[in-house]
């Protein structure tokens, strides 16, 4: 790979090639990032819902057991 860029200006290696890669693979990169962000959001939503469910069930069980003790 180094032989290809030998004798080329620095801007070809550090600016032109990455810009061309983003133009060519930009759609693919955006799709992969979109999928990863979507999965992360769904995972966080799942954790929040399960945590809320556990909280509600524990609150309900603790309040029902304390009310039975009073009878």
Short mmCIF file of N, CA, C and O in Angstrom, two decimals:
data_model
loop_
_atom_site.label_atom_id
_atom_site.label_comp_id
_atom_site.label_asym_id
_atom_site.label_seq_id
_atom_site.Cartn_x
_atom_site.Cartn_y
_atom_site.Cartn_z
N UNK A 1 0.82 -1.18 0.00
CA UNK A 1 0.00 0.00 0.00
C UNK A 1 0.87 1.26 0.00
O UNK A 1 0.50 2.25 -0.59
N UNK A 2 2.00 1.20 0.66
CA UNK A 2 2.87 2.37 0.71
C UNK A 2 3.42 2.71 -0.67
O UNK A 2 3.66 3.88 -0.95
N UNK A 3 3.61 1.70 -1.51
CA UNK A 3 4.16 1.96 -2.84
C UNK A 3 3.21 2.79 -3.68
O UNK A 3 3.62 3.55 -4.54
N UNK A 4 1.92 2.64 -3.44
CA UNK A 4 0.93 3.38 -4.22
C UNK A 4 1.05 4.88 -3.95
O UNK A 4 0.97 5.69 -4.87
N UNK A 5 1.24 5.25 -2.69
CA UNK A 5 1.27 6.65 -2.32
C UNK A 5 2.67 7.27 -2.34
O UNK A 5 2.83 8.45 -2.03
N UNK A 6 3.67 6.51 -2.72
CA UNK A 6 5.03 7.05 -2.77
C UNK A 6 5.11 8.13 -3.84
O UNK A 6 4.69 7.94 -4.98
N UNK A 7 5.61 9.28 -3.46
CA UNK A 7 5.75 10.38 -4.40
C UNK A 7 4.52 11.25 -4.51
O UNK A 7 4.55 12.27 -5.20
N UNK A 8 3.43 10.89 -3.85
CA UNK A 8 2.21 11.70 -3.88
C UNK A 8 2.28 12.78 -2.80
O UNK A 8 2.92 12.59 -1.77
N UNK A 9 1.62 13.90 -3.03
CA UNK A 9 1.57 14.93 -1.98
C UNK A 9 0.82 14.42 -0.75
O UNK A 9 0.00 13.50 -0.83
N UNK A 10 1.08 15.05 0.41
CA UNK A 10 0.48 14.60 1.67
C UNK A 10 -1.04 14.71 1.64
O UNK A 10 -1.74 13.90 2.23
N UNK A 11 -1.57 15.70 0.91
CA UNK A 11 -3.02 15.92 0.93
C UNK A 11 -3.77 14.82 0.20
O UNK A 11 -4.95 14.60 0.45
N UNK A 12 -3.09 14.11 -0.71
CA UNK A 12 -3.75 13.00 -1.40
C UNK A 12 -4.05 11.89 -0.39
O UNK A 12 -5.15 11.35 -0.35
N UNK A 13 -3.06 11.58 0.44
CA UNK A 13 -3.19 10.49 1.41
C UNK A 13 -4.13 10.86 2.55
O UNK A 13 -4.92 10.02 2.99
N UNK A 14 -4.07 12.09 3.04
CA UNK A 14 -4.78 12.47 4.26
C UNK A 14 -6.10 13.19 4.00
O UNK A 14 -6.92 13.29 4.92
N UNK A 15 -6.32 13.69 2.79
CA UNK A 15 -7.57 14.41 2.51
C UNK A 15 -8.36 13.76 1.38
O UNK A 15 -9.53 13.43 1.54
N UNK A 16 -7.73 13.59 0.24
CA UNK A 16 -8.45 13.11 -0.94
C UNK A 16 -8.96 11.68 -0.78
O UNK A 16 -10.13 11.40 -1.07
N UNK A 17 -8.12 10.78 -0.30
CA UNK A 17 -8.53 9.38 -0.17
C UNK A 17 -9.65 9.20 0.86
O UNK A 17 -10.65 8.53 0.56
N UNK A 18 -9.56 9.81 2.05
CA UNK A 18 -10.70 9.68 2.98
C UNK A 18 -11.99 10.30 2.44
O UNK A 18 -13.08 9.75 2.66
N UNK A 19 -11.89 11.42 1.73
CA UNK A 19 -13.10 12.04 1.17
C UNK A 19 -13.72 11.13 0.12
O UNK A 19 -14.94 10.94 0.09
N UNK A 20 -12.90 10.54 -0.72
CA UNK A 20 -13.42 9.61 -1.73
C UNK A 20 -14.06 8.40 -1.05
O UNK A 20 -15.12 7.94 -1.47
N UNK A 21 -13.43 7.89 -0.01
CA UNK A 21 -13.99 6.75 0.71
C UNK A 21 -15.34 7.09 1.32
O UNK A 21 -16.28 6.29 1.28
N UNK A 22 -15.47 8.29 1.88
CA UNK A 22 -16.75 8.70 2.47
C UNK A 22 -17.81 8.87 1.39
O UNK A 22 -18.97 8.48 1.59
N UNK A 23 -17.44 9.41 0.25
CA UNK A 23 -18.40 9.57 -0.84
C UNK A 23 -18.86 8.20 -1.35
O UNK A 23 -20.05 7.98 -1.56
N UNK A 24 -17.92 7.28 -1.53
CA UNK A 24 -18.26 5.97 -2.08
C UNK A 24 -19.02 5.13 -1.06
O UNK A 24 -20.04 4.51 -1.38
N UNK A 25 -18.53 5.09 0.18
CA UNK A 25 -19.12 4.22 1.20
C UNK A 25 -20.02 4.97 2.18
O UNK A 25 -20.40 4.42 3.21
N UNK A 26 -20.34 6.22 1.89
CA UNK A 26 -21.12 7.03 2.82
C UNK A 26 -22.47 6.43 3.17
O UNK A 26 -22.89 6.44 4.32
N UNK A 27 -23.16 5.90 2.17
CA UNK A 27 -24.46 5.28 2.42
C UNK A 27 -24.34 4.07 3.31
O UNK A 27 -25.15 3.87 4.23
N UNK A 28 -23.33 3.28 3.08
CA UNK A 28 -23.11 2.09 3.91
C UNK A 28 -22.75 2.49 5.34
O UNK A 28 -23.28 1.91 6.30
N UNK A 29 -21.90 3.48 5.48
CA UNK A 29 -21.50 3.95 6.82
C UNK A 29 -22.72 4.50 7.55
O UNK A 29 -22.94 4.21 8.73
N UNK A 30 -23.55 5.29 6.85
CA UNK A 30 -24.75 5.85 7.48
C UNK A 30 -25.72 4.75 7.88
O UNK A 30 -26.33 4.81 8.95
N UNK A 31 -25.86 3.73 7.05
CA UNK A 31 -26.76 2.61 7.36
C UNK A 31 -26.28 1.86 8.59
O UNK A 31 -27.07 1.55 9.50
N UNK A 32 -24.99 1.56 8.65
CA UNK A 32 -24.44 0.83 9.80
C UNK A 32 -24.58 1.66 11.07
O UNK A 32 -25.00 1.14 12.11
N UNK A 33 -24.27 2.95 10.99
CA UNK A 33 -24.43 3.81 12.17
C UNK A 33 -25.89 3.91 12.59
O UNK A 33 -26.20 3.88 13.78
N UNK A 34 -26.79 3.99 11.64
CA UNK A 34 -28.22 4.03 11.95
C UNK A 34 -28.68 2.77 12.65
O UNK A 34 -29.46 2.83 13.62
N UNK A 35 -28.21 1.63 12.18
CA UNK A 35 -28.59 0.36 12.80
C UNK A 35 -28.03 0.28 14.22
O UNK A 35 -28.73 -0.13 15.16
N UNK A 36 -26.77 0.68 14.41
CA UNK A 36 -26.17 0.64 15.74
C UNK A 36 -26.89 1.57 16.72
O UNK A 36 -27.16 1.19 17.87
N UNK A 37 -27.21 2.78 16.26
CA UNK A 37 -27.92 3.72 17.13
C UNK A 37 -29.32 3.21 17.45
O UNK A 37 -29.79 3.31 18.58
N UNK A 38 -29.98 2.62 16.47
CA UNK A 38 -31.32 2.05 16.70
C UNK A 38 -31.27 0.91 17.71
O UNK A 38 -32.11 0.83 18.61
N UNK A 39 -30.28 0.04 17.58
CA UNK A 39 -30.14 -1.07 18.53
C UNK A 39 -29.83 -0.56 19.93
O UNK A 39 -30.38 -1.07 20.92
N UNK A 40 -28.98 0.45 20.03
CA UNK A 40 -28.66 1.02 21.33
C UNK A 40 -29.90 1.65 21.97
O UNK A 40 -30.16 1.45 23.16
N UNK A 41 -30.68 2.38 21.18
CA UNK A 41 -31.91 2.97 21.70
C UNK A 41 -32.88 1.90 22.17
O UNK A 41 -33.48 2.02 23.25
N UNK A 42 -33.06 0.85 21.38
CA UNK A 42 -33.98 -0.22 21.76
C UNK A 42 -33.49 -0.94 23.02
O UNK A 42 -34.29 -1.31 23.88
N UNK A 43 -32.19 -1.11 23.14
CA UNK A 43 -31.64 -1.75 24.34
C UNK A 43 -31.89 -0.89 25.57
O UNK A 43 -32.31 -1.39 26.61
N UNK A 44 -31.65 0.42 25.45
CA UNK A 44 -31.90 1.32 26.58
C UNK A 44 -33.39 1.37 26.93
O UNK A 44 -33.75 1.38 28.11
N UNK A 45 -34.25 1.35 25.93
CA UNK A 45 -35.69 1.34 26.17
C UNK A 45 -36.10 0.05 26.88
O UNK A 45 -36.88 0.07 27.83
N UNK A 46 -35.54 -1.08 26.46
CA UNK A 46 -35.83 -2.36 27.09
C UNK A 46 -35.40 -2.36 28.55
O UNK A 46 -36.16 -2.77 29.44
N UNK A 47 -34.20 -1.86 28.82
CA UNK A 47 -33.70 -1.81 30.20
C UNK A 47 -34.58 -0.91 31.05
O UNK A 47 -34.91 -1.24 32.19
N UNK A 48 -35.00 0.23 30.50
CA UNK A 48 -35.86 1.16 31.25
C UNK A 48 -37.21 0.53 31.55
O UNK A 48 -37.73 0.65 32.68
N UNK A 49 -37.80 -0.16 30.59
CA UNK A 49 -39.12 -0.79 30.81
C UNK A 49 -39.01 -1.92 31.82
O UNK A 49 -39.85 -2.03 32.72
N UNK A 50 -38.00 -2.76 31.71
CA UNK A 50 -37.84 -3.86 32.66
C UNK A 50 -37.55 -3.30 34.06
O UNK A 50 -38.12 -3.78 35.05
N UNK A 51 -36.72 -2.28 34.14
CA UNK A 51 -36.45 -1.66 35.44
C UNK A 51 -37.70 -1.06 36.05
O UNK A 51 -37.96 -1.19 37.25
N UNK A 52 -38.52 -0.40 35.25
CA UNK A 52 -39.78 0.14 35.73
C UNK A 52 -40.73 -0.95 36.18
O UNK A 52 -41.41 -0.81 37.21
N UNK A 53 -40.78 -2.04 35.44
CA UNK A 53 -41.64 -3.16 35.82
C UNK A 53 -41.20 -3.76 37.15
O UNK A 53 -42.02 -4.02 38.04
N UNK A 54 -39.90 -3.96 37.31
CA UNK A 54 -39.38 -4.51 38.57
C UNK A 54 -39.70 -3.57 39.72
O UNK A 54 -40.13 -4.00 40.80
N UNK A 55 -39.54 -2.26 39.51
CA UNK A 55 -39.84 -1.27 40.54
C UNK A 55 -41.32 -1.32 40.94
O UNK A 55 -41.66 -1.35 42.13
N UNK A 56 -42.21 -1.35 39.95
CA UNK A 56 -43.65 -1.38 40.23
C UNK A 56 -44.04 -2.66 40.95
O UNK A 56 -44.80 -2.63 41.92
N UNK A 57 -43.52 -3.79 40.51
CA UNK A 57 -43.87 -5.07 41.15
C UNK A 57 -43.36 -5.10 42.58
O UNK A 57 -44.08 -5.52 43.50
N UNK A 58 -42.15 -4.62 42.83
CA UNK A 58 -41.63 -4.60 44.20
C UNK A 58 -42.44 -3.67 45.09
O UNK A 58 -42.73 -3.98 46.24
N UNK A 59 -42.82 -2.50 44.55
CA UNK A 59 -43.65 -1.57 45.32
C UNK A 59 -44.99 -2.21 45.65
O UNK A 59 -45.48 -2.12 46.78
N UNK A 60 -45.60 -2.86 44.66
CA UNK A 60 -46.91 -3.48 44.85
C UNK A 60 -46.82 -4.61 45.87
O UNK A 60 -47.66 -4.73 46.75
N UNK A 61 -45.79 -5.45 45.75
CA UNK A 61 -45.65 -6.58 46.68
C UNK A 61 -45.34 -6.10 48.09
O UNK A 61 -45.85 -6.66 49.06
N UNK A 62 -44.52 -5.07 48.22
CA UNK A 62 -44.20 -4.59 49.56
C UNK A 62 -45.41 -3.92 50.20
O UNK A 62 -45.64 -4.06 51.40
N UNK A 63 -46.22 -3.20 49.42
CA UNK A 63 -47.39 -2.55 49.99
C UNK A 63 -48.47 -3.58 50.31
O UNK A 63 -49.18 -3.44 51.30
N UNK A 64 -48.62 -4.61 49.51
CA UNK A 64 -49.66 -5.61 49.79
C UNK A 64 -49.26 -6.48 50.99
O UNK A 64 -50.12 -6.87 51.78
N UNK A 65 -47.96 -6.77 51.16
CA UNK A 65 -47.56 -7.58 52.30
C UNK A 65 -47.65 -6.79 53.60
O UNK A 65 -48.01 -7.32 54.65
N UNK A 66 -47.39 -5.47 53.55
CA UNK A 66 -47.50 -4.65 54.75
C UNK A 66 -48.96 -4.43 55.11
O UNK A 66 -49.30 -4.32 56.29
N UNK A 67 -49.85 -4.38 54.15
CA UNK A 67 -51.28 -4.20 54.47
C UNK A 67 -51.86 -5.48 55.05
O UNK A 67 -52.77 -5.45 55.87
N UNK A 68 -51.35 -6.65 54.66
CA UNK A 68 -51.83 -7.90 55.23
C UNK A 68 -51.38 -8.06 56.67
O UNK A 68 -52.05 -8.65 57.48
N UNK A 69 -50.19 -7.52 56.98
CA UNK A 69 -49.70 -7.61 58.36
C UNK A 69 -50.59 -6.80 59.30
O UNK A 69 -50.73 -7.14 60.45
N UNK A 70 -51.20 -5.72 58.79
CA UNK A 70 -52.04 -4.87 59.62
C UNK A 70 -53.37 -5.52 59.96
O UNK A 70 -54.02 -5.19 60.94
N UNK A 71 -53.81 -6.48 59.19
CA UNK A 71 -55.09 -7.14 59.43
C UNK A 71 -54.91 -8.11 60.51
O UNK A 71 -55.27 -8.89 61.05
#
